[in-house]
Coordinates of C-alpha atoms and ligand atoms in Angstrom, one line a residue:
M1 CA 0.0 -0.2 -0.2
L2 CA 1.2 3.6 -0.9
E3 CA 2.3 5.5 1.8
Q4 CA 0.9 8.9 2.9
Y5 CA 3.1 12.0 2.5
T6 CA 2.1 15.4 3.0
L7 CA 3.0 18.6 1.3
K8 CA 2.3 21.9 3.0
M9 CA 2.9 25.1 1.2
P10 CA 2.0 29.0 1.0
H11 CA -1.5 29.7 -0.5
A12 CA 0.4 31.7 -3.6
V13 CA 3.9 32.1 -5.0
Y14 CA 5.2 34.8 -7.3
A15 CA 8.3 34.5 -9.0
G16 CA 10.5 36.3 -11.6
K17 CA 11.3 39.3 -13.2
G18 CA 9.0 42.1 -11.9
A19 CA 7.3 39.7 -9.3
L20 CA 7.5 42.2 -6.7
A21 CA 4.8 44.5 -8.5
N22 CA 2.3 41.7 -6.9
V23 CA 2.7 43.5 -3.6
K24 CA 0.0 45.9 -4.8
D25 CA -2.7 43.3 -5.5
I26 CA -2.0 41.0 -2.6
T27 CA -2.1 44.0 -0.2
A28 CA -5.0 45.8 -1.7
Q29 CA -7.0 42.7 -1.4
N30 CA -6.0 41.3 2.1
A31 CA -4.9 44.2 4.4
K32 CA -6.9 47.0 6.0
K33 CA -3.6 48.0 7.9
I34 CA -0.2 46.3 7.4
A35 CA 2.8 45.9 9.7
V36 CA 5.9 46.0 7.4
F37 CA 8.6 44.3 9.0
A38 CA 12.4 44.9 7.9
D39 CA 15.7 45.4 9.6
Q40 CA 18.2 48.2 9.3
G41 CA 20.5 46.3 6.9
I42 CA 17.2 46.0 4.5
I43 CA 16.3 49.5 5.2
G44 CA 20.2 50.6 4.5
A45 CA 20.4 48.7 1.1
G46 CA 17.2 50.7 0.3
L47 CA 15.2 47.5 -0.2
L48 CA 12.0 48.7 1.5
E49 CA 11.4 51.7 -1.0
A50 CA 9.8 49.6 -3.8
P51 CA 7.4 47.6 -1.5
L52 CA 6.3 50.5 0.1
N53 CA 5.4 52.3 -3.1
Y54 CA 3.1 49.3 -4.4
I55 CA 1.7 49.5 -0.9
K56 CA 1.1 53.3 -1.2
E57 CA -0.4 52.6 -4.6
A58 CA -2.6 49.9 -3.2
G59 CA -3.8 52.9 -0.8
V60 CA -3.7 50.6 2.4
A61 CA -2.3 51.9 5.7
Y62 CA 0.8 50.7 7.3
E63 CA 3.1 50.8 10.1
L64 CA 7.1 49.9 9.8
I65 CA 8.5 47.5 12.5
S66 CA 12.3 48.1 11.8
D67 CA 14.0 47.4 15.3
L68 CA 15.1 43.9 14.5
A69 CA 17.6 41.9 15.7
A70 CA 19.6 39.5 13.6
E71 CA 19.4 36.1 14.5
P72 CA 16.8 37.2 17.5
T73 CA 16.9 35.5 21.0
C74 CA 13.6 34.4 22.0
D75 CA 13.2 37.6 24.3
Q76 CA 14.2 39.9 21.3
A77 CA 11.3 38.1 19.2
Q78 CA 8.8 38.8 22.2
D79 CA 9.7 42.5 22.1
V80 CA 8.7 42.5 18.3
V81 CA 5.9 40.6 19.2
D82 CA 4.6 43.1 22.0
E83 CA 5.2 46.2 19.4
F84 CA 3.2 44.4 16.9
R85 CA 0.4 43.6 18.9
N86 CA 0.1 47.4 20.0
K87 CA -0.1 48.6 16.3
G88 CA -3.5 46.7 15.7
C89 CA -2.6 45.7 12.1
D90 CA -4.4 42.6 9.9
F91 CA -1.9 41.9 7.7
I92 CA 1.9 41.1 7.8
V93 CA 4.7 42.1 4.9
A94 CA 8.0 41.0 5.9
V95 CA 10.9 42.2 3.6
G96 CA 14.2 40.6 4.9
G97 CA 16.4 37.4 5.3
G98 CA 15.5 34.8 7.6
S99 CA 15.7 36.7 10.8
V100 CA 13.0 39.1 9.6
M101 CA 11.0 36.5 8.3
D102 CA 11.0 34.2 11.5
T103 CA 10.3 37.0 13.7
A104 CA 7.2 38.1 11.4
K105 CA 6.1 34.5 11.5
L106 CA 6.1 34.5 15.1
C107 CA 3.7 37.7 15.2
S108 CA 1.5 36.0 12.6
I109 CA 0.7 33.3 15.5
L110 CA 1.0 35.4 18.4
A111 CA -0.9 38.6 17.5
T112 CA -3.4 37.9 20.7
D113 CA -1.8 38.0 24.3
E114 CA -2.9 34.5 24.9
Y115 CA 0.6 32.8 24.5
Q116 CA 4.1 34.3 24.6
V117 CA 7.4 33.2 22.4
R118 CA 8.5 31.2 25.3
D119 CA 5.7 29.4 25.7
L120 CA 6.1 27.8 22.2
L121 CA 9.7 26.7 23.0
D122 CA 8.1 23.7 24.9
N123 CA 4.9 23.5 23.3
P124 CA 5.1 25.1 19.7
K125 CA 1.8 23.9 18.6
L126 CA 0.0 26.0 21.0
A127 CA -0.6 29.2 18.9
K128 CA -3.0 29.5 15.8
K129 CA -2.6 31.7 12.8
C130 CA -4.2 35.2 13.2
V131 CA -2.6 37.5 10.8
K132 CA -2.0 36.5 7.1
S133 CA 1.5 37.2 5.8
L134 CA 3.4 38.0 2.9
M135 CA 7.1 37.2 2.9
I136 CA 9.5 38.9 0.6
P137 CA 13.0 37.2 1.0
T138 CA 16.2 39.2 0.3
T139 CA 18.6 36.3 1.0
A140 CA 18.7 33.1 -1.2
G141 CA 18.7 31.8 1.7
T142 CA 17.1 30.2 4.5
G143 CA 13.7 29.1 2.8
A144 CA 11.7 30.5 5.8
E145 CA 9.2 31.8 3.3
A146 CA 8.2 28.2 3.0
T147 CA 8.6 26.6 6.1
P148 CA 6.4 26.4 9.3
N149 CA 9.6 27.1 11.6
A150 CA 10.9 30.0 13.3
I151 CA 14.5 29.9 14.7
V152 CA 15.3 31.8 17.9
A153 CA 18.3 31.6 20.2
V154 CA 17.7 30.9 23.8
P155 CA 20.6 32.6 25.8
E156 CA 20.4 30.5 28.9
K157 CA 20.9 27.2 26.8
E158 CA 23.2 28.7 24.5
L159 CA 21.6 27.2 21.7
K160 CA 19.2 28.2 18.8
V161 CA 15.8 26.4 19.0
G162 CA 13.5 25.8 16.1
I163 CA 9.8 26.2 17.0
V164 CA 7.7 24.3 14.5
N165 CA 4.4 25.0 13.7
D166 CA 2.2 24.7 10.4
E167 CA 0.4 27.9 11.4
M168 CA 3.4 29.7 10.5
I169 CA 3.4 28.9 7.2
P170 CA 3.5 32.1 5.1
D171 CA 0.4 32.7 3.1
Y172 CA 1.9 34.8 0.1
V173 CA 5.4 34.6 -1.1
I174 CA 7.1 36.8 -3.8
L175 CA 10.7 35.8 -5.3
D176 CA 11.9 38.5 -6.9
G177 CA 15.8 38.7 -7.8
E178 CA 16.0 42.3 -7.6
M179 CA 16.0 41.9 -3.6
I180 CA 19.1 40.1 -3.9
K181 CA 21.1 41.9 -6.5
K182 CA 23.0 44.1 -4.0
L183 CA 23.7 41.6 -1.2
P184 CA 27.1 41.6 -0.4
R185 CA 29.3 38.7 -1.5
K186 CA 29.9 37.3 1.8
I187 CA 26.0 37.0 2.8
A188 CA 25.0 35.9 -0.8
A189 CA 27.7 32.9 -0.3
S190 CA 26.8 31.7 3.1
T191 CA 23.2 31.9 2.8
G192 CA 23.3 30.4 -0.8
I193 CA 25.4 27.2 0.8
D194 CA 22.7 27.1 3.5
A195 CA 20.0 26.4 0.9
M196 CA 22.5 23.9 -0.3
A197 CA 22.6 22.5 3.0
H198 CA 18.8 22.1 3.1
A199 CA 18.6 20.5 0.0
I200 CA 21.1 18.0 0.2
E201 CA 20.1 17.2 3.7
C202 CA 16.4 16.8 3.1
F203 CA 17.3 14.4 0.0
T204 CA 19.5 12.2 2.4
S205 CA 17.2 12.6 5.2
N206 CA 15.5 9.5 7.2
K207 CA 12.2 11.8 6.4
A208 CA 12.9 12.2 2.6
N209 CA 9.9 10.9 0.8
P210 CA 8.6 11.7 -3.1
F211 CA 7.4 15.1 -2.2
S212 CA 10.6 16.5 -0.6
D213 CA 12.7 14.6 -2.9
T214 CA 11.4 16.5 -6.0
F215 CA 11.9 20.0 -4.3
A216 CA 15.2 18.9 -2.8
L217 CA 16.8 17.7 -6.2
K218 CA 15.4 20.7 -8.1
A219 CA 16.7 22.9 -5.4
F220 CA 20.2 21.2 -5.5
D221 CA 20.5 21.3 -9.4
L222 CA 19.7 25.0 -9.1
I223 CA 22.2 25.8 -6.5
I224 CA 24.9 23.7 -7.8
N225 CA 24.3 25.3 -11.2
N226 CA 23.8 28.9 -10.1
I227 CA 25.3 29.7 -6.8
E228 CA 29.0 31.0 -8.3
A229 CA 27.4 33.1 -11.1
A230 CA 25.1 34.4 -8.6
C231 CA 27.9 35.7 -6.3
D232 CA 30.5 36.4 -8.7
D233 CA 28.6 38.1 -11.4
K234 CA 26.7 41.3 -11.1
T235 CA 24.9 40.8 -14.6
A236 CA 23.8 37.4 -13.9
D237 CA 20.1 38.1 -12.9
D238 CA 18.8 34.5 -14.1
A239 CA 21.0 33.0 -11.6
R240 CA 19.9 35.1 -8.9
N241 CA 16.2 34.3 -9.8
N242 CA 17.1 30.6 -9.9
M243 CA 18.9 30.9 -6.5
L244 CA 15.6 32.4 -5.0
I245 CA 13.5 29.8 -6.6
A246 CA 16.0 27.1 -5.3
A247 CA 16.1 28.5 -1.7
F248 CA 12.3 28.2 -1.9
Y249 CA 11.9 24.7 -3.1
A250 CA 14.5 23.9 -0.6
G251 CA 12.4 25.6 2.2
V252 CA 9.5 23.5 0.7
A253 CA 11.9 20.1 1.4
I254 CA 12.4 21.1 4.6
T255 CA 8.7 21.2 5.2
A256 CA 7.9 17.9 3.7
S257 CA 11.3 16.1 5.2
G258 CA 13.9 17.7 7.5
T259 CA 17.3 18.5 7.8
T260 CA 20.0 16.3 9.4
A261 CA 23.2 16.3 11.3
V262 CA 24.9 19.6 9.6
H263 CA 22.1 21.8 11.0
A264 CA 22.0 19.9 14.4
L265 CA 25.8 20.2 15.1
S266 CA 25.6 24.0 13.8
Y267 CA 23.0 24.9 16.1
P268 CA 25.6 25.4 19.1
L269 CA 27.6 27.6 17.0
G270 CA 25.2 29.9 16.3
G271 CA 23.6 29.8 19.9
K272 CA 27.0 30.4 21.9
Y273 CA 29.3 31.8 19.7
H274 CA 27.0 33.7 17.4
I275 CA 28.4 32.7 14.1
P276 CA 25.9 33.4 11.5
H277 CA 23.6 30.6 10.5
G278 CA 24.9 30.2 6.9
V279 CA 28.3 30.3 7.9
S280 CA 28.0 27.6 10.6
N281 CA 26.4 25.5 8.2
A282 CA 29.0 25.8 5.6
I283 CA 31.8 25.1 8.2
M284 CA 29.8 21.7 9.3
L285 CA 28.9 20.5 5.9
A286 CA 31.9 19.1 4.3
P287 CA 32.9 17.0 7.5
V288 CA 29.0 15.9 8.0
M289 CA 29.0 14.9 4.4
K290 CA 32.2 13.0 4.1
F291 CA 31.0 11.0 7.5
N292 CA 27.3 10.5 5.9
E293 CA 28.8 9.5 2.5
P294 CA 29.2 5.7 2.9
V295 CA 25.5 5.4 4.1
V296 CA 24.0 7.7 1.6
R297 CA 26.4 6.9 -1.5
E298 CA 23.4 5.9 -3.8
K299 CA 21.6 9.1 -2.8
F300 CA 24.8 11.1 -4.1
A301 CA 24.9 9.1 -7.0
A302 CA 21.2 10.3 -7.9
A303 CA 22.2 13.4 -6.9
Y304 CA 25.1 13.4 -9.6
D305 CA 22.7 12.1 -12.4
R306 CA 20.2 15.1 -11.6
V307 CA 22.7 18.2 -11.6
N308 CA 24.9 16.9 -14.5
H309 CA 22.6 17.5 -17.5
N310 CA 25.4 16.2 -19.8
G311 CA 26.9 13.9 -17.0
D312 CA 28.9 10.6 -17.7
A313 CA 26.4 7.8 -17.3
S314 CA 29.5 5.3 -17.2
L315 CA 30.5 6.5 -13.8
S316 CA 30.1 4.2 -11.1
V317 CA 27.9 5.1 -7.9
E318 CA 31.3 5.7 -6.1
E319 CA 32.7 8.0 -8.8
K320 CA 29.2 9.7 -9.0
S321 CA 29.0 10.2 -5.2
A322 CA 32.5 11.4 -4.9
W323 CA 31.9 14.0 -7.5
V324 CA 29.1 15.4 -5.4
L325 CA 31.2 15.7 -2.5
D326 CA 33.9 17.4 -4.2
R327 CA 31.5 19.6 -6.0
M328 CA 30.1 21.0 -2.8
C329 CA 33.6 21.4 -1.2
S330 CA 34.6 23.1 -4.3
I331 CA 31.9 25.7 -4.1
I332 CA 32.4 26.5 -0.6
K333 CA 36.2 27.2 -1.2
H334 CA 35.3 29.2 -4.3
L335 CA 33.0 31.6 -2.2
D336 CA 35.7 32.1 0.2
I337 CA 33.6 30.7 3.5
P338 CA 35.5 29.9 6.4
T339 CA 36.1 26.3 7.0
S340 CA 37.2 26.3 10.5
L341 CA 36.1 27.7 13.8
K342 CA 39.5 29.0 14.7
E343 CA 38.9 32.7 13.6
Y344 CA 35.7 32.5 15.7
G345 CA 37.6 32.5 19.0
V346 CA 36.5 28.4 19.6
S347 CA 39.0 26.3 20.8
K348 CA 39.4 22.5 22.1
D349 CA 38.3 23.9 25.5
D350 CA 34.6 24.1 24.1
L351 CA 34.8 20.6 22.8
D352 CA 32.7 19.3 25.9
F353 CA 29.9 22.0 25.4
L354 CA 29.6 21.4 21.8
V355 CA 29.4 17.9 21.9
T356 CA 26.7 18.0 24.7
A357 CA 24.8 20.8 23.1
G358 CA 24.9 19.4 19.5
M359 CA 23.7 16.0 20.7
D360 CA 20.6 17.5 22.5
V361 CA 19.6 18.5 18.9
Q362 CA 17.8 15.3 18.5
R363 CA 15.1 16.6 16.8
L364 CA 17.3 16.8 13.5
L365 CA 19.7 14.3 14.5
V366 CA 17.3 11.2 14.1
N367 CA 17.0 12.2 10.9
N368 CA 20.6 11.6 9.7
M369 CA 20.8 8.1 7.9
R370 CA 24.2 7.7 9.5
K371 CA 23.5 7.3 13.5
V372 CA 25.8 10.1 15.1
T373 CA 27.2 9.2 18.7
A374 CA 28.5 11.8 21.0
E375 CA 31.9 10.0 20.2
D376 CA 31.4 11.0 16.3
A377 CA 30.1 14.4 17.3
R378 CA 33.3 15.0 19.0
A379 CA 35.3 13.6 15.8
L380 CA 33.2 16.0 13.7
Y381 CA 33.9 19.1 15.7
L382 CA 37.6 18.3 16.1
E383 CA 37.9 18.4 12.3
I384 CA 37.1 22.2 12.4
L385 CA 38.8 23.0 15.3
Ligands
NAD1 N1 12.5 29.5 9.4 C1 13.4 28.9 8.8 O1 13.1 27.8 8.3 C2 14.8 29.0 8.8 C3 15.8 28.2 8.0 C4 17.0 28.3 8.3 C5 17.7 29.4 8.9 N2 16.6 30.3 9.6 C6 17.1 31.2 10.5 O2 17.4 32.4 9.8 C7 18.4 33.4 10.1 C8 19.5 33.8 9.2 O3 19.0 34.2 8.1 P1 19.6 34.9 6.7 O4 20.7 33.7 6.7 O5 18.6 34.8 5.6 O6 20.5 36.1 7.2 P2 19.7 37.5 8.1 O7 18.3 37.4 8.0 O8 20.3 37.3 9.4 O9 20.5 38.6 7.3 C9 22.0 38.7 7.7 C10 22.2 40.3 7.5 O10 22.2 40.5 5.9 C11 21.5 41.7 5.6 N3 21.0 41.7 4.6 C12 19.9 40.7 4.2 N4 19.4 40.8 2.8 C13 20.2 42.0 2.4 C14 20.3 42.2 1.1 N5 19.5 41.9 0.2 N6 21.2 43.3 0.9 C15 22.0 43.8 2.1 N7 21.8 43.0 3.2 C16 20.9 42.0 3.5 C17 20.5 42.0 7.0 O11 20.2 43.2 7.1 C18 21.6 41.3 8.1 O12 22.4 42.4 8.6 C19 18.8 32.6 11.4 O13 18.3 33.0 12.5 C20 18.5 31.2 11.3 O14 18.6 30.3 12.2 C21 15.4 30.0 9.6
ZN2 ZN1 19.6 26.4 7.4

């Protein structure tokens, strides 16, 4: 008998050249008063101007919520929720990376004062959607515009925690390459590797299924073939649109499947040492994928067939798998992303903490096809120290 799989996605997604113009109709049809979320980086880059002009054209009132922290703690997110509650808005437009979108997503289910962010750490399913949302990602990216997740740091645990609640899946998404055109190369690179990690982790996850495979493989194909041009070539508009679509697909794959040991073991790196999410995943990616390779070899070979449109069909499974590993490592090297924790001041004295905190992320470790023991985690962290 066919097993059951579920695919949960936003209600409508608009992508490609000029897609941003849809802000006008979406807001005109859904909103009386909009809360527009952005952080100072987005405002500084001039990325808010165009969406605000469309909202003005739609004739809808709006309030700006822009005092947002990067990779917020649960208490910083709560401060924004409190501000949002006071504004009396009935629709959310979030313009930004994962930090802005996650904060806005929490607001979408916490508009009444019944529950607080901290209530959701232990019981994430408590809250229901109160306010619909439109997400406009400016990194490519977390895929937060597709997922039911909001990630917050919990200072007393020195860990990042994923709050997962289907009610947070955004309602509308706009993927417009113009929004990532001026993304600094360093951020484009690390956030692009985050999307690559989402794709390959979901494809090699114990939770992988036909739905997640469809999105994960297409995302992986698009990323392997576009990430370098998107980061290096200011004229590569198609590559940037492809990266936005890929990051979204990888987010859909997360919703249908789940990430694995790369994300699990990188959580303490963000939580305690404040290494940006994309960078910490880029650092963990190669060691974990090499560790997994013997168990996921067939999957890597399938990924080879998918991304090499004129690939060599005569290669063995081992050769195809090795190619995929090498290609991921060479992309990380080409994009000049750190591959060690040394420059972040992490030392061998931190190993015990890293192992304990990393092993605590069982929510994702159980998805890893090769079982990760505490000894394995120690060896993996040692490789990057
Ligand atoms: N919800 C999910 O499913 C999910 C998945 C992965 C990661 N995350 C979370 O998302 C957060 C990271 O998000 P991120 O990697 O997108 O980075 P980010 O949102 O933290 O942004 C990083 C920096 O880049 C700036 N920036 C963003 N877009 C820009 C642009 N187009 N031009 C110039 N500057 C720009 C921002 O102002 C910020 O200073 C982390 O908290 C992570 O845990 C969430
Ligand atoms: Zn991620």
